[in-house]
Tab-separated table of C-alpha atoms in Angstrom:
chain	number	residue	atom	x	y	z
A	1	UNK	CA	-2.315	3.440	-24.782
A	2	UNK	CA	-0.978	-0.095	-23.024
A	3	UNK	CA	-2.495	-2.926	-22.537
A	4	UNK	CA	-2.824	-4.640	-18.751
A	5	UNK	CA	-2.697	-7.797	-17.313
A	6	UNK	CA	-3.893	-8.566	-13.785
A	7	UNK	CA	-3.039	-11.961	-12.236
A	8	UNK	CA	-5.351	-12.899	-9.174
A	9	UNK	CA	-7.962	-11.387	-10.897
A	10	UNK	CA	-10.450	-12.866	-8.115
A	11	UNK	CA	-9.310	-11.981	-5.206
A	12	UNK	CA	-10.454	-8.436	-3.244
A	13	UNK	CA	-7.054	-6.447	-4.644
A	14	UNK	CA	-7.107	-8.067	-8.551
A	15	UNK	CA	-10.879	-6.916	-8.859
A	16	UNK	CA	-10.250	-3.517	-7.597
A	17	UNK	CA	-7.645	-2.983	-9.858
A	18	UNK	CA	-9.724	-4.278	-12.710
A	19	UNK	CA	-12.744	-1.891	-11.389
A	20	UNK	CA	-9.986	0.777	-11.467
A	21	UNK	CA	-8.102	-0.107	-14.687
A	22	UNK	CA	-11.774	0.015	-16.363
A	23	UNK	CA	-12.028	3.720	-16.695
A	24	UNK	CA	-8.418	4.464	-16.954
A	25	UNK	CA	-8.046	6.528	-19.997
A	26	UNK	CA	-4.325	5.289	-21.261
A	27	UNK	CA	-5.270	1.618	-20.377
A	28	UNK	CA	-7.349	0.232	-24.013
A	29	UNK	CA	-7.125	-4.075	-23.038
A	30	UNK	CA	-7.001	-5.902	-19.563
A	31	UNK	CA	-6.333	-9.455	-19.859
A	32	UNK	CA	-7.410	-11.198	-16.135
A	33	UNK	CA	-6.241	-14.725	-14.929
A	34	UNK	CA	-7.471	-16.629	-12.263
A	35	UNK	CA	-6.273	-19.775	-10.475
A	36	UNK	CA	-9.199	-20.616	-9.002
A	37	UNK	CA	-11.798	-20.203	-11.355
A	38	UNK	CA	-9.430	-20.165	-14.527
A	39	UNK	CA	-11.765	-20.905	-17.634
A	40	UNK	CA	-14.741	-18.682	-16.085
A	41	UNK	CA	-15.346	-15.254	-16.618
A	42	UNK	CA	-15.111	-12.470	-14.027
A	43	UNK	CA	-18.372	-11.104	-14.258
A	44	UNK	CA	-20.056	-14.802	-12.802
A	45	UNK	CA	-17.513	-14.159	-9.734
A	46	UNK	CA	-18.455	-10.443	-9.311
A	47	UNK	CA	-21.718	-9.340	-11.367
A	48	UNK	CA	-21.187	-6.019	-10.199
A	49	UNK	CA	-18.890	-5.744	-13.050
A	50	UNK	CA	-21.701	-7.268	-15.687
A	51	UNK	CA	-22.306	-4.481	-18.663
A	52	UNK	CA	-19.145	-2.346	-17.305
A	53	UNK	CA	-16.137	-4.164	-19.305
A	54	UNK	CA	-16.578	-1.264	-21.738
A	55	UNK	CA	-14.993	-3.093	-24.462
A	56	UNK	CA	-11.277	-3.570	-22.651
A	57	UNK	CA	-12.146	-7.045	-21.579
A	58	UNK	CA	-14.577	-10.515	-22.364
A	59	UNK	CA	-14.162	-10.908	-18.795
A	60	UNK	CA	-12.284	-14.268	-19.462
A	61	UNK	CA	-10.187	-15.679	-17.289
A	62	UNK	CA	-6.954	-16.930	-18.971
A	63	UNK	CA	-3.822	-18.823	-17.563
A	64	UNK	CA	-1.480	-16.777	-15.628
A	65	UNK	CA	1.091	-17.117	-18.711
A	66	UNK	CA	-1.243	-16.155	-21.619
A	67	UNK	CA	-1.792	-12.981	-19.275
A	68	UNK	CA	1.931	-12.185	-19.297
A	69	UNK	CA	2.456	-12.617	-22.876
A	70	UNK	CA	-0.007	-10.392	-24.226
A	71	UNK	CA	0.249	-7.818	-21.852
A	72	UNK	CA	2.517	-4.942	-21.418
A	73	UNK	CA	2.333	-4.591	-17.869
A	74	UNK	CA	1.462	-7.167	-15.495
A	75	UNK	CA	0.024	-6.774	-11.909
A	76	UNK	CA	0.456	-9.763	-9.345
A	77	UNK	CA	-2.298	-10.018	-6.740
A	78	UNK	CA	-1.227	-13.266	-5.706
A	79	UNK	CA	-0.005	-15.055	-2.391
A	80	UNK	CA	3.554	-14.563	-0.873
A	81	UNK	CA	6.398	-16.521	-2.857
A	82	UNK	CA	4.726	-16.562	-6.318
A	83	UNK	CA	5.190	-13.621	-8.360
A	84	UNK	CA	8.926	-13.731	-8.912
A	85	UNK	CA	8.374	-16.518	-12.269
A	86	UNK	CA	6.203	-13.685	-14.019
A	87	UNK	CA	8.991	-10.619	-12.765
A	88	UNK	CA	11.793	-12.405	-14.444
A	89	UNK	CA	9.822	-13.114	-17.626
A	90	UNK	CA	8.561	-9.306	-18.007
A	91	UNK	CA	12.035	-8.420	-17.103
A	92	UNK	CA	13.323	-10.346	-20.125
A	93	UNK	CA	10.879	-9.662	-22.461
A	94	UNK	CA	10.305	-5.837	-22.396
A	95	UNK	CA	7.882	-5.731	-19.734
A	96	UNK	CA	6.892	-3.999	-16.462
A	97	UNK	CA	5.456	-6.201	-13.562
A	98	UNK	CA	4.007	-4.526	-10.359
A	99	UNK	CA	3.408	-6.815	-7.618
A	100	UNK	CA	0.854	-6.610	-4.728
A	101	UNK	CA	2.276	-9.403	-2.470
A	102	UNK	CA	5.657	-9.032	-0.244
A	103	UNK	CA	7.937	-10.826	-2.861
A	104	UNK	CA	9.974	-7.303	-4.290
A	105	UNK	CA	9.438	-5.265	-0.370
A	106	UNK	CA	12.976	-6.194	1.009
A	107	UNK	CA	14.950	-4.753	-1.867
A	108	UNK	CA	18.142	-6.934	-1.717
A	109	UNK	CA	17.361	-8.318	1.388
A	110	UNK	CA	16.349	-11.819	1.289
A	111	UNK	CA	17.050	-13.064	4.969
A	112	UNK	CA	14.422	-10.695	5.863
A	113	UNK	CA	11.865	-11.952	3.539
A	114	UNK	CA	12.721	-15.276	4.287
A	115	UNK	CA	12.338	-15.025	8.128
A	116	UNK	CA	9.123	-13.601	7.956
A	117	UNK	CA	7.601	-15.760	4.991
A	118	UNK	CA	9.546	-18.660	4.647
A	119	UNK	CA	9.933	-18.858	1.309
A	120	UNK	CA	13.439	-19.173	-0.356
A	121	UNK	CA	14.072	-16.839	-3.779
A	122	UNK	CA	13.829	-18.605	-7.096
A	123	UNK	CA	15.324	-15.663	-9.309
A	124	UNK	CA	17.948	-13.444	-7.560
A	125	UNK	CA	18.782	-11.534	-10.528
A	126	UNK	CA	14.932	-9.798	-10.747
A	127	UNK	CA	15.111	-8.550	-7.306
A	128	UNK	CA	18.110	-6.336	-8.545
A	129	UNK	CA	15.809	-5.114	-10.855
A	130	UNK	CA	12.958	-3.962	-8.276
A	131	UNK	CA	11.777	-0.684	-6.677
A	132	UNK	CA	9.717	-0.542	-3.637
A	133	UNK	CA	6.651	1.446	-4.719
A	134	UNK	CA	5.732	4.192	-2.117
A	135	UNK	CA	5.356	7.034	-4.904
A	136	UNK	CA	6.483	9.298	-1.551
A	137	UNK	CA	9.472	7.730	-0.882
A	138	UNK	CA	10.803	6.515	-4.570
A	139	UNK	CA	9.011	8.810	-7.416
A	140	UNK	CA	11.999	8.843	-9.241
A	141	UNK	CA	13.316	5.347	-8.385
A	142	UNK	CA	9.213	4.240	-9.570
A	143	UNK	CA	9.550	6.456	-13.365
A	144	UNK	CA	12.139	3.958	-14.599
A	145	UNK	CA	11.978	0.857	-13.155
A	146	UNK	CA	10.885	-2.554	-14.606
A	147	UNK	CA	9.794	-4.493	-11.650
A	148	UNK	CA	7.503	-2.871	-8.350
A	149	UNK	CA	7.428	-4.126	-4.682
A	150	UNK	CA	3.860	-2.483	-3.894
A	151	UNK	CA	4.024	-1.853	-0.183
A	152	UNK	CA	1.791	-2.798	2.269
A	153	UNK	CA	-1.717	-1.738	3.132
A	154	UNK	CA	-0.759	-1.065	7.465
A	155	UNK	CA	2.582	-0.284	6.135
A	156	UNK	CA	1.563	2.668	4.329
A	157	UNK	CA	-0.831	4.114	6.322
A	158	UNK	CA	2.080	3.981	8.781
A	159	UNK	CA	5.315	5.012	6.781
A	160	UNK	CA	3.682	8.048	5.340
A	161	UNK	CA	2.633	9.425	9.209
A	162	UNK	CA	6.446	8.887	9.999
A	163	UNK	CA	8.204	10.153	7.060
A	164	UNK	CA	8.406	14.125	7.445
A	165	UNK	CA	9.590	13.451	11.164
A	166	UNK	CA	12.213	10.590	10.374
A	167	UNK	CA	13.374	13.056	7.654
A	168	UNK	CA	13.857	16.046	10.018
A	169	UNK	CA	15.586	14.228	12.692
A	170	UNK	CA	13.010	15.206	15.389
A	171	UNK	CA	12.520	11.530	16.634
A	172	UNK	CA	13.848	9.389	19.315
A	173	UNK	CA	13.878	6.166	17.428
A	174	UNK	CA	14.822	3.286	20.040
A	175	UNK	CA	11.114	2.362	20.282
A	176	UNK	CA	7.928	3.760	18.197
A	177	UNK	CA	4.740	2.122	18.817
A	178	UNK	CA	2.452	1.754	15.705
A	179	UNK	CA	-1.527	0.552	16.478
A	180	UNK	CA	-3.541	0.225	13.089
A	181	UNK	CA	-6.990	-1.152	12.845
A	182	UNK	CA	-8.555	-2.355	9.653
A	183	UNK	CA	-11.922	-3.474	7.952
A	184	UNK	CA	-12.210	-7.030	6.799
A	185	UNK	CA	-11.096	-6.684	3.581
A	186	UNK	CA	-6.862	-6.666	4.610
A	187	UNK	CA	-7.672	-10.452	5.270
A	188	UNK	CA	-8.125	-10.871	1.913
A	189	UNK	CA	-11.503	-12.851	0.019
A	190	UNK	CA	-10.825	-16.598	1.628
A	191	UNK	CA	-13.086	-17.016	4.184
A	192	UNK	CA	-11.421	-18.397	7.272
A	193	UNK	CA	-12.786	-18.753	10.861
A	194	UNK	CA	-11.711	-15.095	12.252
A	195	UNK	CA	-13.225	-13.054	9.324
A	196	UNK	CA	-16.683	-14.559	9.057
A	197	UNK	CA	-19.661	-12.500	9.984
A	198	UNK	CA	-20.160	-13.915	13.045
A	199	UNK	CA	-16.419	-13.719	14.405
A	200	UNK	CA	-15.839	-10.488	13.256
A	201	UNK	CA	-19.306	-8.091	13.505
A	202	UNK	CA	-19.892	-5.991	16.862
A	203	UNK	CA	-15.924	-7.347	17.771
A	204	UNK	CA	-12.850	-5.482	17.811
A	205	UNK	CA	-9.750	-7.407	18.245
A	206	UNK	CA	-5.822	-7.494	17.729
A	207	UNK	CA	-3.651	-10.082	15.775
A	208	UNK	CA	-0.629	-11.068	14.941
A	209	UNK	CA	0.973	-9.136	18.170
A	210	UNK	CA	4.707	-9.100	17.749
A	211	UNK	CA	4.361	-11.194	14.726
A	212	UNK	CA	2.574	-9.403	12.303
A	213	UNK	CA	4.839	-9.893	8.493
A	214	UNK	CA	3.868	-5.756	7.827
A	215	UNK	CA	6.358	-4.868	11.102
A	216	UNK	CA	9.690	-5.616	8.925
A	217	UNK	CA	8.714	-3.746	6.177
A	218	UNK	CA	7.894	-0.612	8.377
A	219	UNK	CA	10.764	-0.714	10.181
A	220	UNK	CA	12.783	-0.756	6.979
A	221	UNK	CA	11.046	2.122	5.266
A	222	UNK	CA	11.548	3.997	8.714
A	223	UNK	CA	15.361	3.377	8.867
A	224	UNK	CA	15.608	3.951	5.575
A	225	UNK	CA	14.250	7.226	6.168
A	226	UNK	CA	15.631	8.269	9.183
A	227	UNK	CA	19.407	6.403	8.152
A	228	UNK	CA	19.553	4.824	11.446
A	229	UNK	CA	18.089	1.897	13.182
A	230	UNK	CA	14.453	2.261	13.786
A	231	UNK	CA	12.674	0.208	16.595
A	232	UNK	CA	9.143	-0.565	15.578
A	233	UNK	CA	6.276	-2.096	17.677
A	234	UNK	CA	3.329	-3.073	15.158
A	235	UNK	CA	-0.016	-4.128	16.735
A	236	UNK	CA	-3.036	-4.157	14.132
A	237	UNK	CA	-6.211	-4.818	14.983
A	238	UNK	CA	-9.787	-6.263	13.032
A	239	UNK	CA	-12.691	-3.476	12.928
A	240	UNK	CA	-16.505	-4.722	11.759
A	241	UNK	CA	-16.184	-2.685	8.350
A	242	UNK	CA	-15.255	-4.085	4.701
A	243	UNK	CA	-12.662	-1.310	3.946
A	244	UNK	CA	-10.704	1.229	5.651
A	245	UNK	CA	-7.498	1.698	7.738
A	246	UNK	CA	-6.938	3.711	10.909
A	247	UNK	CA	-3.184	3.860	12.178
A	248	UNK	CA	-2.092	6.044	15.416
A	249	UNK	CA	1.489	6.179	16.095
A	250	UNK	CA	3.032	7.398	19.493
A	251	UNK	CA	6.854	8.420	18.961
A	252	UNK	CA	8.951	10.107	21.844
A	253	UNK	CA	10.335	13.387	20.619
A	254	UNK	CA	14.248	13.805	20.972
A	255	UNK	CA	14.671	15.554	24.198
A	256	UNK	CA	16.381	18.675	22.584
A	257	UNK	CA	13.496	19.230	19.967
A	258	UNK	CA	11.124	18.656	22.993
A	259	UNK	CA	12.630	21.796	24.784
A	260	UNK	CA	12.350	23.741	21.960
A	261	UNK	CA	8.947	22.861	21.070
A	262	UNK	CA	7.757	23.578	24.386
A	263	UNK	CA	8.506	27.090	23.789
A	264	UNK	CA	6.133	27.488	21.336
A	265	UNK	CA	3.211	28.870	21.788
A	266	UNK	CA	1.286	26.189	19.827
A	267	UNK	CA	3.452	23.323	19.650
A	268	UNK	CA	1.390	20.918	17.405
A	269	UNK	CA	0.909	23.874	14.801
A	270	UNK	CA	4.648	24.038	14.669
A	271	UNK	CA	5.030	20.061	13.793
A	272	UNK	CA	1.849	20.305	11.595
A	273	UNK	CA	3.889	22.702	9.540
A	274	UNK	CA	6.441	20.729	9.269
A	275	UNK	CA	4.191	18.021	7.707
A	276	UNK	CA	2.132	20.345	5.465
A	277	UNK	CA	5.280	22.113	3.385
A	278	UNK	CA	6.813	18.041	3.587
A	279	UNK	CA	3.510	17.007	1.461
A	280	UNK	CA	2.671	20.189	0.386
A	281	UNK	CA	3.129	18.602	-3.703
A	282	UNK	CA	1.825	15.250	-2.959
A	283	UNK	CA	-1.683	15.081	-4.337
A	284	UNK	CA	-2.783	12.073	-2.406
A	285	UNK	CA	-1.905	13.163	1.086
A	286	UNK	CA	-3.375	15.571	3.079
A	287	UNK	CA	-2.551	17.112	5.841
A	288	UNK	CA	-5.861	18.141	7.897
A	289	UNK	CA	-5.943	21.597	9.683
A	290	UNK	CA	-5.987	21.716	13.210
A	291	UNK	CA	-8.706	19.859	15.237
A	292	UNK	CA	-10.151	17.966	12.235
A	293	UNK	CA	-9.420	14.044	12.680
A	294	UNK	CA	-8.702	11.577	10.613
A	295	UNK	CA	-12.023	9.752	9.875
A	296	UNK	CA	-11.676	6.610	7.291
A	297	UNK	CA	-14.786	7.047	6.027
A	298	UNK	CA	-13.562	10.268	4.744
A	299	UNK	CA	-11.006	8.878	2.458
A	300	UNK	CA	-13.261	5.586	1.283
A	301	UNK	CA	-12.755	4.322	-2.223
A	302	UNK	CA	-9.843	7.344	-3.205
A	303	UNK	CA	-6.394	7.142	-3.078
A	304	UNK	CA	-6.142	9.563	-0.357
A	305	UNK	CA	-3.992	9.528	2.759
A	306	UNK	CA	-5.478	11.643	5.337
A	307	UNK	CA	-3.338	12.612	8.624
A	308	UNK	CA	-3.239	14.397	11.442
A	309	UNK	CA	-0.510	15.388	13.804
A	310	UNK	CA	-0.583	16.008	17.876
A	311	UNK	CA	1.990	16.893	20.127
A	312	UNK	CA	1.246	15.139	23.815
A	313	UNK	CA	2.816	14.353	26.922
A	314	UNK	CA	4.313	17.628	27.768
A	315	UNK	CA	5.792	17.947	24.587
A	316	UNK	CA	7.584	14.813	24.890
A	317	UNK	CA	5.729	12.471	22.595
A	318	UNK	CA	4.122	12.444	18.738
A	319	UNK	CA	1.093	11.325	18.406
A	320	UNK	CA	0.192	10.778	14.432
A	321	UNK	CA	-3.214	9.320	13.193
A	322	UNK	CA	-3.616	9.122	9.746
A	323	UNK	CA	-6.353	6.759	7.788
A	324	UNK	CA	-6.621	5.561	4.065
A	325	UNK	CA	-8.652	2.917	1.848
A	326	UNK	CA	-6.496	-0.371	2.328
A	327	UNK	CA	-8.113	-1.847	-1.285
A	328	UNK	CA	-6.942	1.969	-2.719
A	329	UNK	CA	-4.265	3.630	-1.680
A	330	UNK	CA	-3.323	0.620	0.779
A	331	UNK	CA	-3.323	-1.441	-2.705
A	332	UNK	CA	-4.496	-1.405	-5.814
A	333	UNK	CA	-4.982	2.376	-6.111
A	334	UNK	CA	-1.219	2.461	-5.636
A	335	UNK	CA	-0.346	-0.072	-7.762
A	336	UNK	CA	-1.987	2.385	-10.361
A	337	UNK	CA	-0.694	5.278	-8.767
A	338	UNK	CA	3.075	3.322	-9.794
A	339	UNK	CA	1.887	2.086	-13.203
A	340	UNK	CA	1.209	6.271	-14.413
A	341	UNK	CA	4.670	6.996	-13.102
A	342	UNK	CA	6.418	3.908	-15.094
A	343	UNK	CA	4.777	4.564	-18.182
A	344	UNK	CA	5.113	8.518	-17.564
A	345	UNK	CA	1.583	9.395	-17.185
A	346	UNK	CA	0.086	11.921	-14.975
A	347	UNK	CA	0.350	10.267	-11.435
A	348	UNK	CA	-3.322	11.166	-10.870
A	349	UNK	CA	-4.802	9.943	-14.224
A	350	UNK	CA	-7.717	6.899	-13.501
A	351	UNK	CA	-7.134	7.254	-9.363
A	352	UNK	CA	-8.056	10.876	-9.266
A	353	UNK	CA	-11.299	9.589	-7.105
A	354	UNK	CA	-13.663	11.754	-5.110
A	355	UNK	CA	-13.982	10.074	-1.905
A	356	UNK	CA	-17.612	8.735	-0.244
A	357	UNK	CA	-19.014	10.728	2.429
A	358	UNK	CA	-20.884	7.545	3.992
């Protein structure tokens, strides 16, 4: 049994990982922190939760640092730029730290992460000590590592689609096109003027074209993957719904796996193979039979990363759509998913969720 700390215990990602950390059966004490309503407790923020801190938690928040110190792993839901103070402590003190912002995505890399969040590193050394958490990618990587870049909500949904065809070599790579969609809730629990009621209900609409911060990171899982330059255009768009992710991803096939696909007498069964006997051990990715779609009410409140695979264009062209709960597997389901494999638990245990139907 370990005790858990969650820091940003307010916001839409530290709740859902207290909601989730509640009936995990190896977690016995969460400890939450909150800097904006530090000295409150959590069920006056979110009653939801009153009469369901089965004995873990007084629902107090504490400072950030009395978090860290009794805990024995820490989870960051915090803004960009903050989390690295808390990494380097756990890292020196016998801790693990998993981290739900951008600060431990870039590996090494931190001209990257500066460009795209201007912020500078504080502590070098703890980024040395960091795995980027896509259980998928980095299982073993994730069992014994200290400190956890969670990915990205868009960048999952997106990474996973790719990954089977980076990893056979079937892609042309110059320029993939990535559209995702998602429900309010990726904005995060600040209201601003774009995700109030009125702005956002009966509207659909895209942001951050050609600037969005989730395009470096998918680019660099897709390299990674494919161990060549990847060319990535991100577009995500707003959808009227609190939770949920849609991505569909057109890729050109190379031109000699095109001609021999085309020979087939069911090309997109061919591919879909591919993808089933790729994920065919991965419990929280499925790979739907022919003609069923991706729908992301299918996979809401579980960990689940449902996709499905068409071949279009004359065979020339990939088309993946694949869906998943940004607060779960897009986040804090994740994060949980990466806590079981740190502290050697089954991967499943506390996330094994049946998802809603409506």
């Amino acid at each position: 049994m370990i005790t858990a700390g969650v820091i940003g215990a307010t916001g839409y990602a530290g709740v859902e990982l207290v909601r989730i950390l509640l009936a995990h059966p190896e977690v016995k004490t969460i400890y939450v922190s909150s800097v904006s309503f530090e000295g409150q407790n959590l069920v006056d923020i979110y009653p939801n939760l009153r009469g369901q801190l089965r004995g873990k938690t007084d629902g107090a928040l504490l400072t950030a640092d009395e978090v860290t110190e009794k805990s024995d792993i820490v989870f960051t839901a915090l803004p960009h730029g903050i989390a690295e103070k808390y990494a380097d402590y756990c890292v020196h003190h016998g801790k693990k730290l998993i981290d739900l912002s951008a600060d431990f995505r870039f590996g090494l890399d931190e001209a990257t992460f500066k460009k795209w969040y201007k912020k500078d590193w504080e502590y070098q050394d703890v980024h040395k000590e960091s795995v980027y958490g896509l259980p998928e990618m980095n299982r073993e990587l994730i069992k014994n590592a200290r400190v956890i870049g969670n990915p990205g909500c868009y960048v999952t949904s997106a990474t996973l689609a790719l990954l089977p065809a980076l990893k056979a070599d079937i892609l042309n790579t110059d320029t993939i096109i990535v559209d995702s969609a998602s429900g309010v809730t990726g904005a995060g629990r600040k209201t601003t003027e774009t995700n109030t009621f009125c702005n956002c209900g009966e509207s659909f609409s895209a942001y951050g074209v050609g600037a969005h911060r989730h395009q470096p990171e998918i680019a660099r899982n897709c390299s990674i993957a494919s161990g060549k330059e990847v060319g990535i255009v991100f577009t995500p768009h707003l959808i009227p719904q609190s939770r949920g992710i849609v991505t569909t991803i057109y890729a050109p096939l190379t031109d000699l796996y095109s001609k021999e696909l085309v020979k087939s007498e069911d090309p997109a069964a061919v591919v879909r193979s591919l993808y089933t006997d790729f994920y065919k051990n991965e419990p929280f990715v499925r790979v739907l039979p022919s003609g069923v779609s991706p729908v992301s009410r299918n996979v809401r409140y579980s960990n689940y990363c449902d996709m499905q695979v068409y071949i279009v264009n004359n065979g020339k062209m990939l088309e993946l759509v694949s869906t998943l709960d940004n607060m779960i597997k897009g986040a804090s389901g994740q994060a949980v998913q990466n806590m079981n494999l740190m502290f050697g638990f089954d991967e499943t245990t506390g996330i094994d969720f049946v998802p809603t139907a409506f």
